[in-house]
Coordinates of C-alpha atoms in Angstrom, one line a residue:
Chain A
M1 CA 5.3 -21.7 36.3
P2 CA 4.9 -24.5 33.7
D3 CA 7.7 -24.9 31.2
T4 CA 5.4 -24.3 28.3
I5 CA 4.9 -20.7 29.5
K6 CA 8.6 -20.1 30.2
Q7 CA 9.6 -21.3 26.7
S8 CA 7.1 -19.2 24.8
E9 CA 7.5 -15.6 23.8
V10 CA 5.7 -13.6 26.4
A11 CA 4.6 -10.0 26.0
D12 CA 7.2 -7.7 27.4
P13 CA 5.7 -4.5 28.8
E14 CA 9.0 -2.6 28.4
P15 CA 11.3 -4.1 25.8
P16 CA 14.5 -2.2 25.0
A17 CA 13.8 0.7 22.7
I18 CA 14.9 0.5 19.0
P19 CA 16.4 3.9 18.1
G20 CA 14.4 6.0 15.7
T21 CA 11.5 3.4 15.8
T22 CA 8.0 3.6 17.2
I23 CA 6.3 0.2 17.5
F24 CA 2.6 0.7 16.4
D25 CA 1.0 -1.1 19.3
G26 CA -2.4 -0.8 21.1
R27 CA -1.3 2.4 22.9
Q28 CA -0.3 4.1 19.6
A29 CA -3.5 2.7 17.9
M30 CA -5.7 4.3 20.6
K31 CA -3.8 7.6 20.4
G32 CA -3.9 7.8 16.6
Y33 CA -7.4 6.4 15.8
A34 CA -8.9 9.6 14.4
L35 CA -5.9 10.4 12.3
N36 CA -5.6 6.9 10.9
K37 CA -9.3 6.7 10.3
M38 CA -9.2 9.9 8.3
C39 CA -6.2 8.5 6.2
Y40 CA -8.0 5.2 5.7
S41 CA -11.0 7.2 4.2
F42 CA -8.6 8.4 1.4
N43 CA -9.0 5.0 -0.4
A44 CA -12.0 6.7 -1.9
A45 CA -11.4 9.3 -4.6
A46 CA -14.3 11.4 -3.4
A47 CA -12.8 11.6 0.1
R48 CA -9.5 12.7 -1.3
D49 CA -11.3 15.5 -3.3
D50 CA -13.2 16.6 -0.1
F51 CA -9.9 16.8 1.9
V52 CA -8.2 18.8 -0.8
A53 CA -11.2 21.2 -1.1
D54 CA -11.3 21.9 2.7
E55 CA -8.6 20.3 4.8
E56 CA -9.7 22.0 8.1
A57 CA -13.4 20.9 7.7
Y58 CA -12.3 17.4 6.7
M59 CA -10.0 17.0 9.8
A60 CA -12.7 18.4 12.1
A61 CA -15.2 15.9 10.7
F62 CA -12.9 13.0 11.7
G63 CA -12.3 14.6 15.2
L64 CA -8.5 15.0 14.9
N65 CA -7.1 16.6 18.0
E66 CA -5.0 19.8 17.9
D67 CA -1.6 18.1 17.7
Q68 CA -2.8 15.8 14.9
K69 CA -4.2 18.8 13.0
A70 CA -1.0 20.7 13.4
A71 CA 1.1 17.7 12.2
V72 CA -1.1 17.5 9.1
R73 CA -0.9 21.2 8.4
D74 CA 2.9 21.1 8.8
R75 CA 3.1 18.0 6.6
N76 CA 5.4 16.6 9.3
V77 CA 5.5 12.8 9.3
L78 CA 7.5 12.4 12.5
D79 CA 4.9 14.5 14.3
M80 CA 2.1 12.5 12.8
I81 CA 3.8 9.3 14.1
A82 CA 4.1 10.9 17.5
C83 CA 0.4 11.6 17.4
G84 CA -0.3 7.9 16.8
G85 CA -0.2 7.8 13.0
N86 CA 0.5 4.5 11.3
V87 CA 2.7 4.7 8.2
Y88 CA 0.4 2.4 6.1
Y89 CA -2.5 4.8 6.5
L90 CA -0.2 8.0 6.4
A91 CA 1.0 6.8 3.0
K92 CA -2.5 7.5 1.6
L93 CA -2.2 11.1 2.9
A94 CA 1.3 11.3 1.5
G95 CA -0.1 10.3 -1.9
I96 CA -2.5 13.2 -1.9
L97 CA 0.4 15.5 -1.0
G98 CA 2.5 14.1 -3.9
L99 CA 5.1 12.6 -1.6
S100 CA 6.8 9.3 -2.3
V101 CA 8.1 6.9 0.3
Q102 CA 11.6 8.3 -0.5
D103 CA 10.3 11.8 0.1
I104 CA 8.9 10.9 3.5
G105 CA 12.0 8.9 4.3
A106 CA 14.1 12.0 3.5
Q107 CA 11.9 14.3 5.6
Q108 CA 12.1 12.0 8.6
T109 CA 15.9 11.6 8.4
G110 CA 16.7 15.2 7.6
M111 CA 18.1 14.5 4.2
T112 CA 17.2 15.6 0.7
T113 CA 15.4 13.0 -1.3
E114 CA 18.5 12.5 -3.5
E115 CA 20.6 11.9 -0.4
F116 CA 18.1 9.4 0.9
K117 CA 18.1 7.5 -2.3
Q118 CA 21.9 7.3 -2.1
K119 CA 21.6 6.0 1.4
L120 CA 19.3 3.2 0.1
L121 CA 21.8 2.4 -2.7
G122 CA 24.5 2.3 -0.1
A123 CA 22.8 -0.5 1.8
A124 CA 23.7 -2.9 -1.1
R125 CA 27.4 -2.7 -0.2
Chain B
M1 CA -5.7 -35.6 -3.1
A2 CA -4.3 -32.1 -3.3
Q3 CA -0.6 -31.7 -3.6
V4 CA 1.7 -28.8 -2.6
I5 CA 4.2 -28.6 -5.4
G6 CA 6.2 -25.7 -4.1
G7 CA 6.4 -22.2 -2.8
I8 CA 7.5 -18.8 -4.3
T9 CA 8.5 -15.8 -2.3
T10 CA 8.7 -12.2 -3.5
S11 CA 8.6 -8.7 -2.2
H12 CA 5.3 -6.9 -3.0
I13 CA 6.3 -3.3 -2.9
P14 CA 3.8 -0.9 -4.5
A15 CA 6.5 0.7 -6.6
I16 CA 6.7 -2.6 -8.5
A17 CA 3.1 -2.2 -9.5
I18 CA 3.9 1.2 -11.0
A19 CA 7.0 -0.3 -12.7
I20 CA 4.8 -3.0 -14.2
A21 CA 2.3 -0.5 -15.4
N22 CA 5.1 1.5 -17.0
K23 CA 6.7 -1.7 -18.5
S24 CA 10.1 -0.7 -16.9
Y25 CA 11.5 -4.2 -17.1
D26 CA 14.7 -3.2 -18.9
D27 CA 15.2 0.1 -17.0
P28 CA 18.7 -0.1 -15.3
Y29 CA 17.1 0.4 -11.9
W30 CA 14.6 -2.4 -12.3
K31 CA 16.3 -4.9 -14.6
P32 CA 18.3 -6.7 -11.7
F33 CA 14.9 -7.2 -10.0
F34 CA 12.7 -8.3 -12.9
D35 CA 15.4 -10.7 -14.1
A36 CA 14.6 -13.0 -11.2
Y37 CA 11.1 -13.8 -12.6
P38 CA 11.5 -15.5 -16.1
P39 CA 12.7 -18.8 -14.4
V40 CA 9.6 -18.6 -12.2
H41 CA 7.4 -18.1 -15.3
E42 CA 9.0 -21.2 -16.9
W43 CA 8.4 -23.3 -13.9
L44 CA 4.8 -22.2 -13.6
A45 CA 4.3 -22.9 -17.3
D46 CA 5.6 -26.5 -16.8
E47 CA 3.9 -27.2 -13.6
K48 CA 0.5 -25.5 -14.2
P49 CA -0.7 -25.3 -10.6
D50 CA -4.5 -25.3 -10.3
V51 CA -4.6 -23.2 -7.1
A52 CA -2.4 -20.4 -5.7
V53 CA -2.5 -19.8 -1.9
V54 CA -1.4 -16.2 -1.6
I55 CA -0.1 -15.2 1.8
Y56 CA 0.3 -11.4 2.3
N57 CA -0.6 -8.6 4.6
D58 CA -3.3 -6.0 4.0
H59 CA -2.0 -2.4 4.1
G60 CA -5.2 -0.6 4.9
L61 CA -7.6 -1.6 2.1
A62 CA -9.6 -4.6 3.3
F63 CA -9.1 -4.0 7.0
F64 CA -8.8 -1.0 9.3
L65 CA -8.0 -0.7 12.9
D66 CA -11.7 -1.0 13.9
Q67 CA -11.5 -4.8 13.2
M68 CA -8.0 -6.2 12.8
P69 CA -7.9 -10.0 12.3
T70 CA -4.6 -11.7 13.1
F71 CA -5.2 -14.4 10.4
A72 CA -7.9 -14.0 7.8
I73 CA -8.6 -16.4 4.9
G74 CA -10.6 -15.5 1.8
A75 CA -13.6 -17.7 0.9
A76 CA -14.9 -15.6 -2.0
H77 CA -15.8 -16.5 -5.5
E78 CA -13.9 -13.5 -6.7
Y79 CA -11.4 -11.0 -5.3
R80 CA -11.4 -7.5 -6.5
N81 CA -8.5 -5.0 -6.5
E82 CA -9.6 -1.6 -5.4
D83 CA -8.3 2.0 -5.2
E84 CA -5.6 2.3 -2.5
G85 CA -5.6 6.0 -2.7
W86 CA -2.2 6.8 -4.1
G87 CA -2.1 6.0 -7.8
I88 CA -1.6 2.3 -8.4
P89 CA -3.8 1.4 -11.4
T90 CA -6.4 -1.2 -10.3
I91 CA -6.4 -4.5 -12.2
A92 CA -9.0 -7.1 -13.1
P93 CA -10.5 -9.4 -10.4
F94 CA -9.1 -12.9 -9.6
A95 CA -11.2 -16.0 -9.5
G96 CA -11.5 -17.7 -6.0
N97 CA -11.9 -21.3 -5.0
P98 CA -14.4 -21.0 -2.2
L99 CA -15.0 -24.7 -1.7
M100 CA -11.3 -25.3 -1.1
S101 CA -11.1 -22.1 1.1
W102 CA -13.8 -23.5 3.3
H103 CA -12.0 -26.9 3.5
I104 CA -8.8 -25.1 4.6
I105 CA -10.7 -22.9 7.1
E106 CA -12.5 -25.9 8.6
Q107 CA -9.3 -27.9 8.9
M108 CA -7.3 -25.0 10.4
V109 CA -9.9 -24.3 13.1
A110 CA -10.1 -28.1 13.8
D111 CA -6.3 -27.8 14.2
E112 CA -6.8 -25.0 16.7
F113 CA -5.8 -22.1 14.5
D114 CA -8.7 -19.7 14.9
I115 CA -9.5 -18.0 11.6
T116 CA -11.4 -14.9 10.4
S117 CA -13.2 -16.1 7.3
C118 CA -14.0 -13.5 4.6
Q119 CA -16.6 -14.0 1.9
E120 CA -15.8 -10.5 0.6
M121 CA -12.2 -9.2 0.7
A122 CA -10.7 -6.4 -1.5
V123 CA -7.1 -7.3 -2.3
D124 CA -4.4 -4.6 -2.3
H125 CA -0.8 -4.5 -3.8
G126 CA 0.3 -7.1 -1.3
F127 CA -1.7 -9.6 -3.3
T128 CA -1.8 -8.1 -6.8
V129 CA 2.0 -7.4 -7.2
P130 CA 3.0 -11.0 -6.6
M131 CA 0.2 -12.2 -9.0
Q132 CA 1.3 -9.8 -11.7
L133 CA 5.0 -10.8 -11.2
F134 CA 4.3 -14.5 -11.4
W135 CA 1.5 -14.6 -14.0
P136 CA 2.1 -11.4 -16.1
D137 CA -0.1 -12.7 -19.0
R138 CA -3.0 -14.1 -17.0
G139 CA -3.4 -16.8 -19.6
P140 CA -5.7 -19.9 -19.7
D141 CA -3.6 -21.7 -17.1
M142 CA -4.2 -19.0 -14.5
P143 CA -4.8 -20.7 -11.1
T144 CA -7.7 -19.9 -8.8
V145 CA -6.6 -18.1 -5.7
I146 CA -7.0 -18.4 -1.9
P147 CA -5.8 -15.2 -0.2
I148 CA -4.5 -15.5 3.4
V149 CA -3.8 -12.3 5.3
A150 CA -1.6 -11.9 8.4
N151 CA -1.6 -8.8 10.6
T152 CA 1.6 -6.9 10.3
V153 CA 0.0 -3.5 10.8
Q154 CA -0.8 -3.3 14.5
H155 CA 1.1 -5.0 17.3
P156 CA 0.7 -7.5 18.8
I157 CA 1.4 -9.2 15.4
P158 CA 1.7 -13.0 15.5
T159 CA 5.0 -14.5 16.5
V160 CA 7.5 -16.0 14.0
K161 CA 6.9 -19.4 15.6
R162 CA 3.2 -19.1 15.4
C163 CA 3.4 -18.2 11.7
Y164 CA 5.6 -21.2 10.9
D165 CA 3.3 -23.5 12.8
F166 CA 0.3 -21.9 10.9
G167 CA 2.1 -22.8 7.7
R168 CA 2.6 -26.4 8.9
A169 CA -1.2 -26.7 9.7
L170 CA -2.0 -25.0 6.3
G171 CA 0.1 -27.6 4.4
K172 CA -1.7 -30.4 6.2
A173 CA -5.1 -28.8 5.5
I174 CA -4.2 -28.4 1.8
R175 CA -3.0 -32.0 1.4
S176 CA -6.2 -33.3 3.0
Y177 CA -8.4 -31.7 0.3
P178 CA -9.9 -34.6 -1.7
E179 CA -9.6 -33.1 -5.2
D180 CA -6.5 -33.8 -7.3
V181 CA -5.3 -30.3 -7.6
K182 CA -1.7 -28.9 -7.7
V183 CA -1.2 -26.1 -5.2
V184 CA 1.6 -23.4 -5.1
V185 CA 2.0 -21.3 -2.0
L186 CA 3.1 -17.7 -2.2
G187 CA 4.9 -16.0 0.7
T188 CA 5.1 -12.3 0.0
G189 CA 6.4 -9.1 1.5
G190 CA 9.8 -8.2 3.0
L191 CA 12.6 -8.4 3.2
S192 CA 14.2 -5.7 5.5
H193 CA 12.7 -2.3 5.3
Q194 CA 11.5 0.6 7.4
L195 CA 9.3 3.4 6.2
D196 CA 8.7 5.3 9.4
G197 CA 10.7 7.2 12.0
E198 CA 14.2 8.5 12.2
R199 CA 15.4 5.0 11.2
A200 CA 13.6 5.2 7.9
G201 CA 15.6 3.7 5.1
F202 CA 17.0 0.9 7.3
I203 CA 18.0 -2.2 5.3
N204 CA 19.9 -5.2 6.7
K205 CA 21.5 -7.3 3.9
E206 CA 23.2 -9.7 6.2
F207 CA 20.1 -10.5 8.1
D208 CA 18.0 -10.9 4.9
L209 CA 20.6 -13.3 3.4
M210 CA 20.7 -15.3 6.6
C211 CA 16.9 -15.6 6.6
M212 CA 16.9 -16.8 3.0
E213 CA 19.5 -19.4 3.7
K214 CA 17.8 -20.7 6.9
L215 CA 14.4 -20.6 5.3
V216 CA 15.6 -23.5 3.1
S217 CA 17.9 -25.4 5.4
D218 CA 16.6 -24.9 8.9
P219 CA 13.4 -22.8 9.1
Q220 CA 12.8 -24.1 12.6
S221 CA 15.8 -22.1 13.8
L222 CA 14.2 -18.8 12.7
T223 CA 11.3 -19.4 15.0
S224 CA 13.4 -18.3 18.0
I225 CA 13.5 -14.8 16.7
T226 CA 11.2 -12.6 18.8
R227 CA 9.0 -10.0 17.2
H228 CA 11.0 -7.2 18.9
E229 CA 14.3 -8.7 17.6
L230 CA 12.7 -9.1 14.1
I231 CA 11.9 -5.3 14.0
R232 CA 15.3 -4.5 15.3
Q233 CA 17.0 -6.6 12.6
A234 CA 14.7 -6.2 9.7
G235 CA 12.9 -2.8 10.3
T236 CA 9.3 -2.1 11.2
Q237 CA 8.0 -3.4 7.8
G238 CA 10.6 -6.2 7.7
S239 CA 8.2 -8.0 10.0
E240 CA 6.6 -9.2 6.7
L241 CA 9.1 -12.1 7.0
I242 CA 6.3 -13.8 8.9
M243 CA 4.5 -14.5 5.6
W244 CA 7.6 -16.2 4.3
M245 CA 7.5 -18.4 7.4
M246 CA 3.9 -19.2 6.8
M247 CA 4.7 -20.3 3.3
R248 CA 7.7 -22.3 4.3
G249 CA 5.7 -24.2 6.9
A250 CA 3.2 -25.4 4.2
L251 CA 6.0 -27.0 2.1
S252 CA 7.7 -30.3 2.6
D253 CA 10.5 -30.5 5.1
E254 CA 13.1 -30.8 2.4
V255 CA 12.9 -28.4 -0.6
T256 CA 15.0 -27.7 -3.6
V257 CA 15.9 -24.1 -4.5
L258 CA 15.2 -23.7 -8.2
N259 CA 16.0 -20.0 -8.3
Q260 CA 16.7 -17.2 -6.0
N261 CA 17.6 -13.5 -6.1
Y262 CA 18.3 -10.7 -3.7
H263 CA 18.6 -7.1 -4.8
I264 CA 19.0 -3.8 -2.9
P265 CA 17.2 -1.4 -3.2
I266 CA 13.8 -1.6 -4.7
S267 CA 12.2 1.5 -3.4
N268 CA 13.1 1.4 0.3
T269 CA 13.5 -2.4 0.5
G270 CA 15.8 -5.3 0.2
A271 CA 13.9 -7.4 -2.3
G272 CA 14.1 -11.2 -2.2
T273 CA 12.8 -13.8 -4.6
M274 CA 12.9 -17.6 -4.1
L275 CA 11.5 -20.5 -6.0
L276 CA 11.3 -23.6 -3.9
A277 CA 10.1 -27.0 -5.1
C278 CA 8.8 -29.6 -2.6
N279 CA 10.9 -32.8 -2.5
D280 CA 8.1 -35.1 -1.4

């Protein structure tokens, strides 16, 4: 193998896992395509109105699978990520639901929003 | 010939856009963050750059997963800010500099950096927040803009080394532009933060401060950080450090730190600001 290959960063098929972290890679992107596409549509105000008016019809129109639909019905962010959701697109859904990034942080870590904010303040020390 | 006069880094969190809209500059939560910007305003008022090259990542406004460029460069006459879906007020369009954009694109591709060129590109908070922070009044000295987008949304994202090398080629491309224009390069995003997963809320002050120091004194040393290690140390969205590396590569080897600030937290993030003047 030439040195130039050895010295460069090569794609590692199984890097050591980072706890509590899902790397949004091609596999996740394939899995979550319908869910993320629906969330991307929420850039348009009319799309947000359509979702609010009839969530089930809106999810069906984008072809979400049953796990993705259940995660959306439950407003469960960790489940959405497990179904391939990407947080940049999910943030647009969270906006419709009136959830801030501190709210979704709190939900994912099993804290109240106030506790989560205190945790963030604690990082300064 | 064009001249790169310096670089400015800043976080570009959407909460900042809301704080600007609400004029929360003296709010106790926001003051330690906003206090970093008046020295930048003074420097920009003195230097009056003609062009701002704005390096950021799109967060799902211009690009979706159907077509995800690794590096995209705007070549538009005008860049419009559009609705992102969750309540940031949209702001007026920014004037582009398409002739200089095309020069940069041509030089970058000749230098073997393969670019997605964009004659239309909506700009999201990753672009607008830094512009609002640095040019709050948008007065007569407002520079034209050249947006450059790096993919941090979907892995594989570009390596830290590739981003630094991209910046080196970008600096060369800018300096070869035949017009006598002064150019400032903005590296935006970061620093450590993670929005998703059970590790949400992760911030790594020690790593952020190390990066800010090395960015000035020895940026090459940061290029050995793998993408996986970057996520581990800086969080999933902390990968935005790659845009700071792109900016740093475009500057002269030696730079002078005119101002810097680091504050935790702004929203979920360790927020860093640096004003670097080129020494050449």
